[in-house]
CSV table of C-alpha atoms and ligand atoms in Angstrom, one decimal:
chain,number,residue,atom,x,y,z
A,175,MET,CA,119.8,44.4,17.7
A,176,LEU,CA,121.5,47.6,18.8
A,177,THR,CA,125.1,47.1,20.0
A,178,ASP,CA,125.7,50.9,20.3
A,179,ILE,CA,122.9,53.0,21.8
A,180,HIS,CA,124.5,56.4,21.1
A,181,THR,CA,126.4,57.5,18.1
A,182,HIS,CA,126.9,60.6,16.0
A,183,THR,CA,128.1,58.6,13.0
A,184,PRO,CA,125.3,58.0,10.5
A,185,GLY,CA,124.6,54.9,8.4
A,186,ARG,CA,125.0,52.1,11.0
A,187,SER,CA,122.1,49.6,11.4
A,188,ASP,CA,123.4,48.4,14.8
A,189,ALA,CA,123.7,51.8,16.4
A,190,MET,CA,121.2,54.6,17.5
A,191,LEU,CA,122.1,57.8,15.8
A,192,SER,CA,121.5,61.0,17.8
A,193,VAL,CA,119.7,63.4,15.5
A,194,GLU,CA,119.1,67.1,16.1
A,195,PRO,CA,115.7,68.4,15.0
A,196,PRO,CA,117.1,70.6,12.1
A,197,ALA,CA,118.4,67.4,10.4
A,198,VAL,CA,114.9,66.0,10.4
A,199,LEU,CA,113.3,69.3,9.3
A,200,SER,CA,115.7,69.6,6.4
A,201,ARG,CA,115.0,66.0,5.5
A,202,ASP,CA,118.6,65.0,5.8
A,203,PRO,CA,119.0,61.8,3.7
A,204,MET,CA,121.1,60.3,6.5
A,205,VAL,CA,118.1,60.3,8.9
A,206,GLY,CA,115.5,57.6,8.9
A,207,ASP,CA,117.0,54.6,7.3
A,208,THR,CA,118.8,53.4,10.5
A,209,PRO,CA,117.8,53.6,14.2
A,210,PHE,CA,117.8,57.0,15.6
A,211,SER,CA,116.9,59.1,18.6
A,212,LEU,CA,115.6,62.7,18.5
A,213,SER,CA,117.8,65.1,20.5
A,214,LEU,CA,117.1,68.2,22.6
A,215,HIS,CA,120.7,68.7,23.7
A,216,PRO,CA,121.2,71.1,26.6
A,217,TRP,CA,124.1,72.8,24.9
A,218,HIS,CA,121.9,73.9,22.0
A,219,ILE,CA,118.6,74.9,23.7
A,220,THR,CA,117.1,78.3,22.9
A,221,GLU,CA,113.6,79.6,23.6
A,222,SER,CA,112.4,78.1,20.3
A,223,SER,CA,113.9,74.6,20.7
A,224,ILE,CA,110.8,72.9,22.0
A,225,SER,CA,108.6,74.0,19.1
A,226,GLU,CA,111.4,73.0,16.6
A,227,PHE,CA,111.6,69.6,18.4
A,228,ASP,CA,107.8,69.2,18.1
A,229,GLU,CA,107.9,70.0,14.4
A,230,ALA,CA,110.6,67.4,13.8
A,231,LEU,CA,108.7,64.9,16.0
A,232,ALA,CA,105.6,65.4,13.9
A,233,LEU,CA,107.6,64.3,10.8
A,234,CYS,CA,109.3,61.3,12.3
A,235,SER,CA,107.2,60.0,15.2
A,236,GLY,CA,105.6,57.3,13.0
A,237,SER,CA,109.0,55.9,11.9
A,238,PRO,CA,109.9,52.5,13.2
A,239,MET,CA,113.5,53.7,13.2
A,240,LEU,CA,112.7,56.3,15.9
A,241,MET,CA,113.9,54.3,19.0
A,242,GLY,CA,114.7,57.0,21.5
A,243,ILE,CA,114.5,60.5,22.7
A,244,GLY,CA,117.9,62.3,23.4
A,245,GLU,CA,120.4,63.0,24.0
A,246,CYS,CA,118.7,65.4,26.3
A,247,GLY,CA,119.4,66.4,29.9
A,248,LEU,CA,121.3,68.9,32.1
A,249,ASP,CA,124.8,70.3,32.0
A,250,SER,CA,126.2,72.5,34.7
A,251,HIS,CA,129.1,73.6,32.4
A,252,CYS,CA,127.2,75.0,29.5
A,253,THR,CA,125.9,78.5,29.0
A,254,THR,CA,122.2,77.6,28.5
A,255,PRO,CA,120.2,78.9,31.4
A,256,LEU,CA,119.2,76.1,33.8
A,257,ARG,CA,115.5,77.1,33.5
A,258,LEU,CA,115.6,76.3,29.8
A,259,GLN,CA,117.5,73.1,30.3
A,260,VAL,CA,115.0,71.9,32.9
A,261,GLU,CA,112.0,72.8,30.7
A,262,ALA,CA,113.5,71.0,27.7
A,263,PHE,CA,114.5,68.0,29.6
A,264,VAL,CA,111.1,67.5,31.3
A,265,TYR,CA,109.5,67.9,27.9
A,266,SER,CA,111.8,65.3,26.5
A,267,LEU,CA,111.0,62.8,29.3
A,268,ALA,CA,107.3,63.3,28.8
A,269,VAL,CA,107.6,62.7,25.0
A,270,ALA,CA,109.5,59.5,25.7
A,271,GLN,CA,106.9,58.4,28.2
A,272,ARG,CA,104.1,59.1,25.7
A,273,LEU,CA,105.8,57.3,22.8
A,274,LYS,CA,107.2,54.5,24.9
A,275,LEU,CA,110.8,55.1,24.0
A,276,MET,CA,114.0,55.0,25.9
A,277,THR,CA,115.6,58.3,26.9
A,278,ILE,CA,119.3,59.0,26.3
A,279,ILE,CA,120.4,61.3,29.1
A,280,HIS,CA,123.3,63.7,29.1
A,281,CYS,CA,124.1,64.8,32.7
A,282,VAL,CA,127.0,66.9,33.9
A,283,GLY,CA,126.8,68.1,37.5
A,284,HIS,CA,123.0,68.7,38.3
A,285,TRP,CA,122.3,65.1,39.6
A,286,ALA,CA,119.8,66.4,42.1
A,287,GLU,CA,118.0,68.4,39.4
A,288,LEU,CA,118.0,65.3,37.2
A,289,GLN,CA,116.0,63.5,39.9
A,290,GLN,CA,113.5,66.3,40.3
A,291,CYS,CA,112.9,66.3,36.5
A,292,VAL,CA,112.4,62.6,36.4
A,293,ARG,CA,110.0,62.7,39.3
A,294,GLN,CA,108.0,65.5,37.6
A,295,VAL,CA,107.2,63.0,34.7
A,296,TRP,CA,107.5,59.6,36.3
A,297,LYS,CA,106.2,60.6,39.7
A,298,ASN,CA,107.4,58.7,42.8
A,299,GLY,CA,108.2,55.6,40.8
A,300,GLY,CA,111.0,57.6,39.2
A,301,ALA,CA,113.4,55.9,36.9
A,302,CYS,CA,112.3,52.4,38.2
A,303,GLU,CA,108.8,53.1,37.0
A,304,ALA,CA,110.1,54.2,33.6
A,305,TYR,CA,112.1,51.0,33.3
A,306,VAL,CA,109.1,48.8,34.2
A,307,GLN,CA,107.0,50.6,31.6
A,308,GLY,CA,109.6,49.8,28.9
A,309,CYS,CA,111.0,53.4,28.7
A,310,PRO,CA,114.5,53.0,30.2
A,311,LEU,CA,116.2,56.1,31.3
A,312,VAL,CA,119.8,55.7,30.2
A,313,ILE,CA,122.7,57.9,31.5
A,314,HIS,CA,124.9,58.1,28.5
A,315,GLY,CA,128.7,58.4,28.6
A,316,PHE,CA,128.9,57.5,32.2
A,317,ARG,CA,132.4,58.1,33.5
A,318,LYS,CA,131.9,58.5,37.2
A,319,GLY,CA,132.8,55.9,39.9
A,320,PRO,CA,131.1,53.0,41.6
A,321,VAL,CA,129.4,55.1,44.3
A,322,LEU,CA,127.3,57.2,41.9
A,323,ALA,CA,126.8,54.2,39.7
A,324,ARG,CA,125.3,52.2,42.5
A,325,GLN,CA,123.0,55.1,43.5
A,326,LEU,CA,121.8,55.5,40.0
A,327,VAL,CA,121.2,51.8,39.4
A,328,ALA,CA,119.3,51.6,42.8
A,329,GLN,CA,117.2,54.6,41.6
A,330,GLY,CA,116.3,52.6,38.4
A,331,PHE,CA,118.6,54.2,35.8
A,332,CYS,CA,120.5,52.4,33.2
A,333,LEU,CA,124.1,53.3,32.4
A,334,SER,CA,125.8,53.5,29.0
A,335,LEU,CA,129.6,53.4,28.8
A,336,GLY,CA,131.7,54.8,26.0
A,337,GLU,CA,135.4,54.7,25.3
A,338,HIS,CA,136.4,56.0,28.8
A,339,PHE,CA,134.8,54.6,31.9
A,340,ASN,CA,135.7,53.5,35.5
A,341,PRO,CA,136.6,49.8,35.2
A,342,GLU,CA,134.7,49.0,38.5
A,343,VAL,CA,131.4,50.1,37.0
A,344,PRO,CA,130.6,47.3,34.5
A,345,GLY,CA,130.7,44.8,37.4
A,346,ILE,CA,128.1,46.6,39.5
A,347,VAL,CA,125.5,47.3,36.8
A,348,PRO,CA,123.0,44.5,36.0
A,349,PRO,CA,123.6,43.3,32.4
A,350,ASP,CA,120.1,44.4,31.3
A,351,ARG,CA,120.8,47.9,32.5
A,352,LEU,CA,124.2,48.3,31.0
A,353,PHE,CA,124.7,49.7,27.5
A,354,ARG,CA,127.6,50.5,25.3
A,355,GLU,CA,128.1,53.5,23.0
A,356,SER,CA,130.6,55.0,20.7
A,357,ASP,CA,129.3,58.6,21.1
B,692,ZN,ZN1,126.7,62.3,22.1
């Protein structure tokens, strides 16, 4: 049972470790013995990131410890061109859909673009359809207020709260859509 759906600290059996493709490709011994998600982080995307992600996925997609895709998503404050961010995020969502995994989403700014990416993969059902299909779309490290939280929950997203969060938010997210993380 996972009590923490997003950590960068390896070696915990109750937490999902966010792993960048190079760690898989270099066969980092910290990867694979505990639950993990494969990341395509918007901060680190270059033109070759998707092929590197694919190579890593080929090595680990059969592992029962691969429990999610991410963190992945969109960030209005980073230097990665939005075009590359969108391409990598849509790709990540499609992989999670194909492998029936949860998606751990990093979103700063770009909430409208997030919706567009989700609809490219999950069509009009959006995040609700993903949830019903057993592939929850989880906004990680959610720090915004109740208005955006309500909108996202109504759209079908799950929210994950870290150390800092708005105290009104836990009360408005259904328990099955609320996660915790140490990041
Ligand atoms: Zn993180």
